[in-house]
Amino acid sequence: MSSPKLWRGQTLRDRSLDRREQMLDVGEELLGTGGAAAVTTRAVMRQTNLSPRYFYETFDTREDLVIAVYDRVETRLFERMRGVSTAAGLRAAIREIFEICARYFEEDPGRARILLREPLADDTLRAHSADRAPAFLRLLIPILGAEAGAVVPDGDEELALGAAALGGSLVSLYLEWTDGRLAVGRDRLADAAVAVVFAVLGAVREQG
């Protein structure tokens, strides 16, 4: 079997992956600073200095790029959560998760815009993120282990209700904070977020 052809030390697949990462980097910058409307094929091609044909070899539409950017930013946040320990108890573990979120958004406020604000304004991200809220709750199950049952609803209907209620509350809380209108420290923010989780999911479980 012949080896893949190289160009400047890279295979065709390597170069394709590099171009994809370039477009994702630019897409993230545009989405995080100017919102979904700023993510146009022309803007991405201009900033990457790539030909439009490379865009359509990688993404079918600009909406596909927007979703891919959202997923990458979300995945990197989830990766930080996977090291959370439950040794200090359930509340402490959930609190650490919310502190991780706060630090992630502090490092780059554009991430908060991508994950929290733009899904409120853009139809593509609204539909996509609606499916992600239950996924976030399910992510807590392997992180929290056996104690997850005390928080995460069992049934799909209860999970959807809890995700919708929590999504609205927590998105509002974190947007107020990242925008500077909620003048509290990261610790106080995490405390409030934990209180919201137990209050909302506790109510949903009682109804179920």
PDB file of N, CA and C in Angstrom, residues 3 11 25 28 70 87 141 153 181-182 194-195:
ATOM      1  N   SER A   3       2.092   5.110   0.518  1.00  0.00           N
ATOM      2  CA  SER A   3       1.896   6.108   1.572  1.00  0.00           C
ATOM      3  C   SER A   3       1.165   7.312   1.011  1.00  0.00           C
ATOM      4  N   THR A  11      -0.239  15.544   4.756  1.00  0.00           N
ATOM      5  CA  THR A  11      -1.119  14.837   3.839  1.00  0.00           C
ATOM      6  C   THR A  11      -2.304  15.735   3.501  1.00  0.00           C
ATOM      7  N   ASP A  25     -11.645  28.607  14.319  1.00  0.00           N
ATOM      8  CA  ASP A  25     -11.053  29.681  15.127  1.00  0.00           C
ATOM      9  C   ASP A  25     -11.644  31.039  14.745  1.00  0.00           C
ATOM     10  N   GLU A  28     -15.325  31.247  15.697  1.00  0.00           N
ATOM     11  CA  GLU A  28     -15.495  31.501  17.128  1.00  0.00           C
ATOM     12  C   GLU A  28     -15.261  32.966  17.465  1.00  0.00           C
ATOM     13  N   TYR A  70     -20.250  26.369  18.115  1.00  0.00           N
ATOM     14  CA  TYR A  70     -20.968  26.201  19.383  1.00  0.00           C
ATOM     15  C   TYR A  70     -20.563  24.883  20.044  1.00  0.00           C
ATOM     16  N   ALA A  87     -16.000  13.869  46.271  1.00  0.00           N
ATOM     17  CA  ALA A  87     -15.522  13.482  47.604  1.00  0.00           C
ATOM     18  C   ALA A  87     -16.085  14.377  48.707  1.00  0.00           C
ATOM     19  N   ILE A 141     -24.628  12.941  35.349  1.00  0.00           N
ATOM     20  CA  ILE A 141     -24.801  11.616  35.936  1.00  0.00           C
ATOM     21  C   ILE A 141     -23.459  10.891  36.128  1.00  0.00           C
ATOM     22  N   PRO A 153     -33.524  14.328  37.275  1.00  0.00           N
ATOM     23  CA  PRO A 153     -34.770  13.564  37.133  1.00  0.00           C
ATOM     24  C   PRO A 153     -34.562  12.276  36.347  1.00  0.00           C
ATOM     25  N   ARG A 181     -23.802  43.411  35.194  1.00  0.00           N
ATOM     26  CA  ARG A 181     -24.970  43.991  35.875  1.00  0.00           C
ATOM     27  C   ARG A 181     -25.238  43.319  37.224  1.00  0.00           C
ATOM     28  N   LEU A 182     -24.631  42.170  37.431  1.00  0.00           N
ATOM     29  CA  LEU A 182     -24.765  41.467  38.697  1.00  0.00           C
ATOM     30  C   LEU A 182     -23.407  41.527  39.386  1.00  0.00           C
ATOM     31  N   VAL A 194     -26.153  26.937  42.506  1.00  0.00           N
ATOM     32  CA  VAL A 194     -26.445  25.675  43.187  1.00  0.00           C
ATOM     33  C   VAL A 194     -27.834  25.716  43.803  1.00  0.00           C
ATOM     34  N   ALA A 195     -28.181  26.839  44.431  1.00  0.00           N
ATOM     35  CA  ALA A 195     -29.504  26.977  45.039  1.00  0.00           C
ATOM     36  C   ALA A 195     -30.598  26.842  43.981  1.00  0.00           C
TER      37      ALA A 195
END
